[in-house]
Amino acid sequence: DELILFEEVNVTRSLHTPEGVYLLSVGRLFRFREEGASFHVDVWKTDARFSALIFIRGSTYVQNAEALMRVEGTALRPVAAPLAAGAHPYTLNQRRPFTARALADGTYLLLTASGPFRWRGPGTELVPLSGESAALFVNEGAQAAAFLPDGRMAFSMTRSGLLFLAIDGRIEQRLDRAHGFPHNRVQTLAPDAQGGVWLTLHYGLARMQLDSPLHLHGAAHGVEGGSRRVGRQWDRIYVA
């Protein structure tokens, strides 16, 4: 058996499923599963860089630079059809899924680096959710995405902050430094049960409350320095 030195493995994703606990690195996929009083470790290797790991409708999927694959026992089976001739030239890596959700009609909604895609399942193509959503990702990709509790989609863009889309793919909101956001680059994001979103930034961790009536006015809104007085005259508010 191969000796695994985890201090030499850079784990990029983890996933808990009924099959066991998965750990993903660039070159390997590990699955830890119970066997009696001990654990068994399954290991899959790739030379094509693993980039995504998701679980939908009872199956685990992993992607490398060559294919989207489903874990079947101890094998990885390619499941996504290649793009049709003349389709928009998304590369497989650009379509890597961050998370997925099963829909009532039996299809899947995948949030990828190139936006939201509909997928009918193994053997079928990934299709952009809408023309509007596809256009948002032509010149810039996402590096993280998550579903919000109300069904909306949140994407962390590589250069322009956070992007929020409605269930049908329409843009609802964008947050960046121009809106008082602390930084345009968010590494990862995760919603919580209290209506907030946790963000990992290059300098630390932050939490944003999406449904909060509180709004911070700072330098991005023309308010600089310390504020000492605030007053209201008719429908205007003045700050000194």
mmCIF file of C-alpha atoms in Angstrom:
data_model
loop_
_atom_site.group_PDB
_atom_site.id
_atom_site.type_symbol
_atom_site.label_atom_id
_atom_site.label_comp_id
_atom_site.label_asym_id
_atom_site.label_seq_id
_atom_site.Cartn_x
_atom_site.Cartn_y
_atom_site.Cartn_z
ATOM 1 C CA ASP A 1 0.000 0.000 0.000
ATOM 2 C CA GLU A 2 1.059 3.542 -0.704
ATOM 3 C CA LEU A 3 2.136 5.698 2.246
ATOM 4 C CA ILE A 4 0.243 9.010 2.141
ATOM 5 C CA LEU A 5 2.024 11.992 3.697
ATOM 6 C CA PHE A 6 -0.718 14.569 4.106
ATOM 7 C CA GLU A 7 1.687 17.304 5.125
ATOM 8 C CA GLU A 8 2.844 17.131 1.484
ATOM 9 C CA VAL A 9 -0.697 17.272 0.072
ATOM 10 C CA ASN A 10 -2.413 20.628 -0.484
ATOM 11 C CA VAL A 11 -6.100 19.847 0.131
ATOM 12 C CA THR A 12 -8.322 22.258 -1.829
ATOM 13 C CA ARG A 13 -11.792 20.826 -1.146
ATOM 14 C CA SER A 14 -13.487 18.512 1.345
ATOM 15 C CA LEU A 15 -16.876 16.813 1.043
ATOM 16 C CA HIS A 16 -18.881 14.624 3.431
ATOM 17 C CA THR A 17 -21.179 12.110 1.715
ATOM 18 C CA PRO A 18 -22.920 8.823 2.614
ATOM 19 C CA GLU A 19 -20.075 7.084 0.753
ATOM 20 C CA GLY A 20 -17.463 8.613 3.033
ATOM 21 C CA VAL A 21 -15.380 11.746 3.412
ATOM 22 C CA TYR A 22 -13.618 13.072 0.311
ATOM 23 C CA LEU A 23 -10.507 15.252 0.233
ATOM 24 C CA LEU A 24 -9.413 16.821 -3.036
ATOM 25 C CA SER A 25 -5.960 18.021 -4.025
ATOM 26 C CA VAL A 26 -4.644 19.105 -7.396
ATOM 27 C CA GLY A 27 -3.298 15.655 -8.221
ATOM 28 C CA ARG A 28 -5.317 13.268 -6.047
ATOM 29 C CA LEU A 29 -8.797 12.489 -4.763
ATOM 30 C CA PHE A 30 -9.052 10.677 -1.416
ATOM 31 C CA ARG A 31 -12.085 8.937 0.048
ATOM 32 C CA PHE A 32 -12.140 7.813 3.669
ATOM 33 C CA ARG A 33 -14.789 5.215 4.499
ATOM 34 C CA GLU A 34 -15.422 3.089 7.546
ATOM 35 C CA GLU A 35 -14.732 -0.627 7.433
ATOM 36 C CA GLY A 36 -15.647 -2.123 10.784
ATOM 37 C CA ALA A 37 -13.501 -0.535 13.460
ATOM 38 C CA SER A 38 -11.046 1.024 10.994
ATOM 39 C CA PHE A 39 -10.973 3.287 7.930
ATOM 40 C CA HIS A 40 -10.190 2.431 4.346
ATOM 41 C CA VAL A 41 -8.724 5.068 2.027
ATOM 42 C CA ASP A 42 -9.412 5.053 -1.729
ATOM 43 C CA VAL A 43 -7.065 7.153 -3.838
ATOM 44 C CA TRP A 44 -7.478 8.352 -7.422
ATOM 45 C CA LYS A 45 -4.647 10.146 -9.247
ATOM 46 C CA THR A 46 -4.638 12.506 -12.210
ATOM 47 C CA ASP A 47 -2.040 14.321 -14.285
ATOM 48 C CA ALA A 48 -4.704 16.750 -15.526
ATOM 49 C CA ARG A 49 -5.343 18.675 -12.257
ATOM 50 C CA PHE A 50 -8.495 18.093 -10.235
ATOM 51 C CA SER A 51 -10.443 21.353 -9.942
ATOM 52 C CA ALA A 52 -13.950 20.604 -8.604
ATOM 53 C CA LEU A 53 -15.791 18.251 -6.247
ATOM 54 C CA ILE A 54 -19.595 18.243 -5.788
ATOM 55 C CA PHE A 55 -22.376 15.946 -4.551
ATOM 56 C CA ILE A 56 -25.843 15.944 -6.160
ATOM 57 C CA ARG A 57 -28.733 13.462 -6.054
ATOM 58 C CA GLY A 58 -26.767 10.722 -4.327
ATOM 59 C CA SER A 59 -23.684 10.866 -6.555
ATOM 60 C CA THR A 60 -20.237 12.413 -6.177
ATOM 61 C CA TYR A 61 -18.697 14.219 -9.145
ATOM 62 C CA VAL A 62 -15.109 15.344 -9.647
ATOM 63 C CA GLN A 63 -13.579 17.291 -12.500
ATOM 64 C CA ASN A 64 -10.114 17.580 -13.950
ATOM 65 C CA ALA A 65 -8.856 19.407 -17.045
ATOM 66 C CA GLU A 66 -10.142 16.616 -19.287
ATOM 67 C CA ALA A 67 -13.590 15.563 -18.050
ATOM 68 C CA LEU A 68 -16.385 15.788 -15.504
ATOM 69 C CA MET A 69 -16.533 12.363 -13.840
ATOM 70 C CA ARG A 70 -18.834 10.510 -11.456
ATOM 71 C CA VAL A 71 -17.510 8.244 -8.709
ATOM 72 C CA GLU A 72 -18.851 4.740 -9.312
ATOM 73 C CA GLY A 73 -17.487 2.320 -6.732
ATOM 74 C CA THR A 74 -13.734 2.604 -7.119
ATOM 75 C CA ALA A 75 -13.851 4.014 -10.678
ATOM 76 C CA LEU A 76 -14.234 7.514 -12.143
ATOM 77 C CA ARG A 77 -16.610 7.558 -15.136
ATOM 78 C CA PRO A 78 -16.807 10.571 -17.540
ATOM 79 C CA VAL A 79 -20.404 11.809 -17.667
ATOM 80 C CA ALA A 80 -20.603 15.186 -19.445
ATOM 81 C CA ALA A 81 -20.887 15.257 -23.219
ATOM 82 C CA PRO A 82 -18.442 17.492 -25.137
ATOM 83 C CA LEU A 83 -19.703 20.849 -26.319
ATOM 84 C CA ALA A 84 -21.625 20.812 -29.572
ATOM 85 C CA ALA A 85 -19.964 22.190 -32.710
ATOM 86 C CA GLY A 86 -20.367 25.961 -32.892
ATOM 87 C CA ALA A 87 -21.127 26.322 -29.182
ATOM 88 C CA HIS A 88 -19.652 29.204 -27.199
ATOM 89 C CA PRO A 89 -16.002 28.256 -26.589
ATOM 90 C CA TYR A 90 -16.097 27.654 -22.852
ATOM 91 C CA THR A 91 -13.236 25.404 -21.888
ATOM 92 C CA LEU A 92 -13.857 22.550 -19.495
ATOM 93 C CA ASN A 93 -11.802 24.241 -16.792
ATOM 94 C CA GLN A 94 -13.824 27.461 -17.174
ATOM 95 C CA ARG A 95 -16.983 25.416 -16.610
ATOM 96 C CA ARG A 96 -15.703 23.785 -13.425
ATOM 97 C CA PRO A 97 -18.593 23.562 -10.936
ATOM 98 C CA PHE A 98 -18.375 25.083 -7.463
ATOM 99 C CA THR A 99 -21.728 23.714 -6.328
ATOM 100 C CA ALA A 100 -24.893 22.216 -7.794
ATOM 101 C CA ARG A 101 -28.583 21.822 -7.017
ATOM 102 C CA ALA A 102 -31.134 19.294 -8.259
ATOM 103 C CA LEU A 103 -34.238 20.961 -9.732
ATOM 104 C CA ALA A 104 -37.857 19.815 -9.600
ATOM 105 C CA ASP A 105 -37.897 18.939 -13.322
ATOM 106 C CA GLY A 106 -35.095 16.409 -12.875
ATOM 107 C CA THR A 107 -32.330 18.617 -14.259
ATOM 108 C CA TYR A 108 -29.437 20.183 -12.388
ATOM 109 C CA LEU A 109 -28.334 23.769 -11.891
ATOM 110 C CA LEU A 110 -24.548 24.056 -11.699
ATOM 111 C CA LEU A 111 -22.763 27.202 -10.534
ATOM 112 C CA THR A 112 -19.465 27.257 -12.407
ATOM 113 C CA ALA A 113 -16.534 29.566 -13.090
ATOM 114 C CA SER A 114 -18.385 30.663 -16.238
ATOM 115 C CA GLY A 115 -21.720 31.267 -14.533
ATOM 116 C CA PRO A 116 -24.872 29.177 -13.972
ATOM 117 C CA PHE A 117 -25.495 26.192 -16.262
ATOM 118 C CA ARG A 118 -28.385 23.770 -16.692
ATOM 119 C CA TRP A 119 -27.462 20.097 -17.025
ATOM 120 C CA ARG A 120 -29.851 17.251 -17.840
ATOM 121 C CA GLY A 121 -27.453 14.634 -16.487
ATOM 122 C CA PRO A 122 -24.819 12.164 -17.677
ATOM 123 C CA GLY A 123 -24.219 12.189 -21.418
ATOM 124 C CA THR A 124 -25.667 15.668 -22.000
ATOM 125 C CA GLU A 125 -24.147 19.090 -22.532
ATOM 126 C CA LEU A 126 -23.954 21.928 -20.031
ATOM 127 C CA VAL A 127 -26.150 24.813 -21.255
ATOM 128 C CA PRO A 128 -25.985 28.420 -19.929
ATOM 129 C CA LEU A 129 -28.983 29.265 -17.754
ATOM 130 C CA SER A 130 -29.764 32.343 -19.862
ATOM 131 C CA GLY A 131 -28.196 34.615 -22.435
ATOM 132 C CA GLU A 132 -28.007 37.425 -19.881
ATOM 133 C CA SER A 133 -26.159 35.321 -17.334
ATOM 134 C CA ALA A 134 -23.739 33.974 -19.968
ATOM 135 C CA ALA A 135 -22.853 37.511 -21.103
ATOM 136 C CA LEU A 136 -21.800 38.472 -17.575
ATOM 137 C CA PHE A 137 -18.986 35.915 -17.654
ATOM 138 C CA VAL A 138 -17.565 36.450 -21.151
ATOM 139 C CA ASN A 139 -14.690 38.715 -20.051
ATOM 140 C CA GLU A 140 -14.364 37.659 -16.427
ATOM 141 C CA GLY A 141 -14.807 34.414 -14.573
ATOM 142 C CA ALA A 142 -15.808 33.537 -11.031
ATOM 143 C CA GLN A 143 -13.577 31.940 -8.453
ATOM 144 C CA ALA A 144 -16.333 30.921 -6.026
ATOM 145 C CA ALA A 145 -20.128 30.601 -5.994
ATOM 146 C CA ALA A 146 -22.945 29.572 -3.672
ATOM 147 C CA PHE A 147 -26.726 29.284 -3.525
ATOM 148 C CA LEU A 148 -28.435 31.629 -1.075
ATOM 149 C CA PRO A 149 -31.282 30.321 1.122
ATOM 150 C CA ASP A 150 -33.895 32.126 -1.012
ATOM 151 C CA GLY A 151 -32.668 30.457 -4.214
ATOM 152 C CA ARG A 152 -30.607 33.336 -5.551
ATOM 153 C CA MET A 153 -27.041 32.758 -6.702
ATOM 154 C CA ALA A 154 -23.922 34.550 -5.451
ATOM 155 C CA PHE A 155 -20.681 34.631 -7.436
ATOM 156 C CA SER A 156 -17.291 35.929 -6.354
ATOM 157 C CA MET A 157 -15.786 37.442 -9.488
ATOM 158 C CA THR A 158 -12.057 37.483 -10.166
ATOM 159 C CA ARG A 159 -11.855 41.294 -10.429
ATOM 160 C CA SER A 160 -15.216 42.963 -9.741
ATOM 161 C CA GLY A 161 -16.445 41.904 -6.313
ATOM 162 C CA LEU A 162 -19.677 39.986 -5.710
ATOM 163 C CA LEU A 163 -22.407 39.313 -8.255
ATOM 164 C CA PHE A 164 -25.941 38.259 -7.241
ATOM 165 C CA LEU A 165 -28.280 36.648 -9.776
ATOM 166 C CA ALA A 166 -31.981 35.860 -9.580
ATOM 167 C CA ILE A 167 -33.239 32.298 -10.006
ATOM 168 C CA ASP A 168 -33.780 32.913 -13.744
ATOM 169 C CA GLY A 169 -30.270 34.324 -14.267
ATOM 170 C CA ARG A 170 -31.106 38.044 -14.188
ATOM 171 C CA ILE A 171 -28.590 40.287 -12.457
ATOM 172 C CA GLU A 172 -29.970 41.655 -9.181
ATOM 173 C CA GLN A 173 -27.040 43.276 -7.453
ATOM 174 C CA ARG A 174 -23.308 43.843 -7.715
ATOM 175 C CA LEU A 175 -21.103 44.781 -4.770
ATOM 176 C CA ASP A 176 -17.598 46.123 -5.251
ATOM 177 C CA ARG A 177 -15.350 48.855 -3.878
ATOM 178 C CA ALA A 178 -17.444 51.539 -5.572
ATOM 179 C CA HIS A 179 -20.322 50.475 -3.288
ATOM 180 C CA GLY A 180 -18.200 50.524 -0.144
ATOM 181 C CA PHE A 181 -17.123 46.883 -0.373
ATOM 182 C CA PRO A 182 -13.732 46.408 1.343
ATOM 183 C CA HIS A 183 -12.090 44.564 -1.565
ATOM 184 C CA ASN A 184 -12.950 43.510 -5.108
ATOM 185 C CA ARG A 185 -11.465 40.030 -4.776
ATOM 186 C CA VAL A 186 -13.205 37.473 -2.563
ATOM 187 C CA GLN A 187 -11.540 34.056 -2.337
ATOM 188 C CA THR A 188 -14.554 31.997 -1.209
ATOM 189 C CA LEU A 189 -18.053 32.605 0.149
ATOM 190 C CA ALA A 190 -20.553 30.638 2.211
ATOM 191 C CA PRO A 191 -24.100 31.641 3.282
ATOM 192 C CA ASP A 192 -25.364 30.947 6.790
ATOM 193 C CA ALA A 193 -28.824 30.295 8.249
ATOM 194 C CA GLN A 194 -29.151 33.862 9.594
ATOM 195 C CA GLY A 195 -29.207 35.551 6.181
ATOM 196 C CA GLY A 196 -25.527 36.391 6.119
ATOM 197 C CA VAL A 197 -22.663 35.461 3.819
ATOM 198 C CA TRP A 198 -19.182 34.650 5.078
ATOM 199 C CA LEU A 199 -16.342 35.882 2.883
ATOM 200 C CA THR A 200 -12.677 34.965 2.879
ATOM 201 C CA LEU A 201 -10.540 37.904 1.779
ATOM 202 C CA HIS A 202 -6.819 38.124 1.188
ATOM 203 C CA TYR A 203 -6.394 39.848 4.569
ATOM 204 C CA GLY A 204 -8.927 37.952 6.707
ATOM 205 C CA LEU A 205 -12.509 36.817 7.193
ATOM 206 C CA ALA A 206 -15.667 38.937 6.901
ATOM 207 C CA ARG A 207 -19.424 38.456 7.258
ATOM 208 C CA MET A 208 -22.022 40.401 5.277
ATOM 209 C CA GLN A 209 -25.681 40.566 6.314
ATOM 210 C CA LEU A 210 -27.656 40.687 3.068
ATOM 211 C CA ASP A 211 -31.072 41.496 4.553
ATOM 212 C CA SER A 212 -29.833 44.098 7.036
ATOM 213 C CA PRO A 213 -31.358 47.616 6.850
ATOM 214 C CA LEU A 214 -28.020 49.041 8.050
ATOM 215 C CA HIS A 215 -25.897 50.723 5.358
ATOM 216 C CA LEU A 216 -22.359 52.010 5.807
ATOM 217 C CA HIS A 217 -21.471 55.279 4.068
ATOM 218 C CA GLY A 218 -17.746 55.770 3.675
ATOM 219 C CA ALA A 219 -15.135 57.121 1.295
ATOM 220 C CA ALA A 220 -16.763 55.359 -1.648
ATOM 221 C CA HIS A 221 -19.840 57.543 -1.088
ATOM 222 C CA GLY A 222 -17.935 60.811 -0.554
ATOM 223 C CA VAL A 223 -17.885 60.625 3.260
ATOM 224 C CA GLU A 224 -14.287 60.874 4.464
ATOM 225 C CA GLY A 225 -12.828 61.370 7.927
ATOM 226 C CA GLY A 226 -14.739 61.254 11.209
ATOM 227 C CA SER A 227 -18.397 62.333 11.291
ATOM 228 C CA ARG A 228 -19.380 64.515 14.284
ATOM 229 C CA ARG A 229 -22.905 65.701 13.541
ATOM 230 C CA VAL A 230 -25.811 64.502 11.440
ATOM 231 C CA GLY A 231 -29.036 66.393 10.738
ATOM 232 C CA ARG A 232 -32.082 66.219 8.510
ATOM 233 C CA GLN A 233 -33.721 69.041 6.568
ATOM 234 C CA TRP A 234 -36.848 68.033 4.659
ATOM 235 C CA ASP A 235 -35.847 65.012 2.587
ATOM 236 C CA ARG A 236 -32.081 65.526 2.847
ATOM 237 C CA ILE A 237 -29.599 64.298 5.452
ATOM 238 C CA TYR A 238 -26.495 66.393 6.198
ATOM 239 C CA VAL A 239 -23.295 65.105 7.818
ATOM 240 C CA ALA A 240 -20.534 67.262 9.328
#
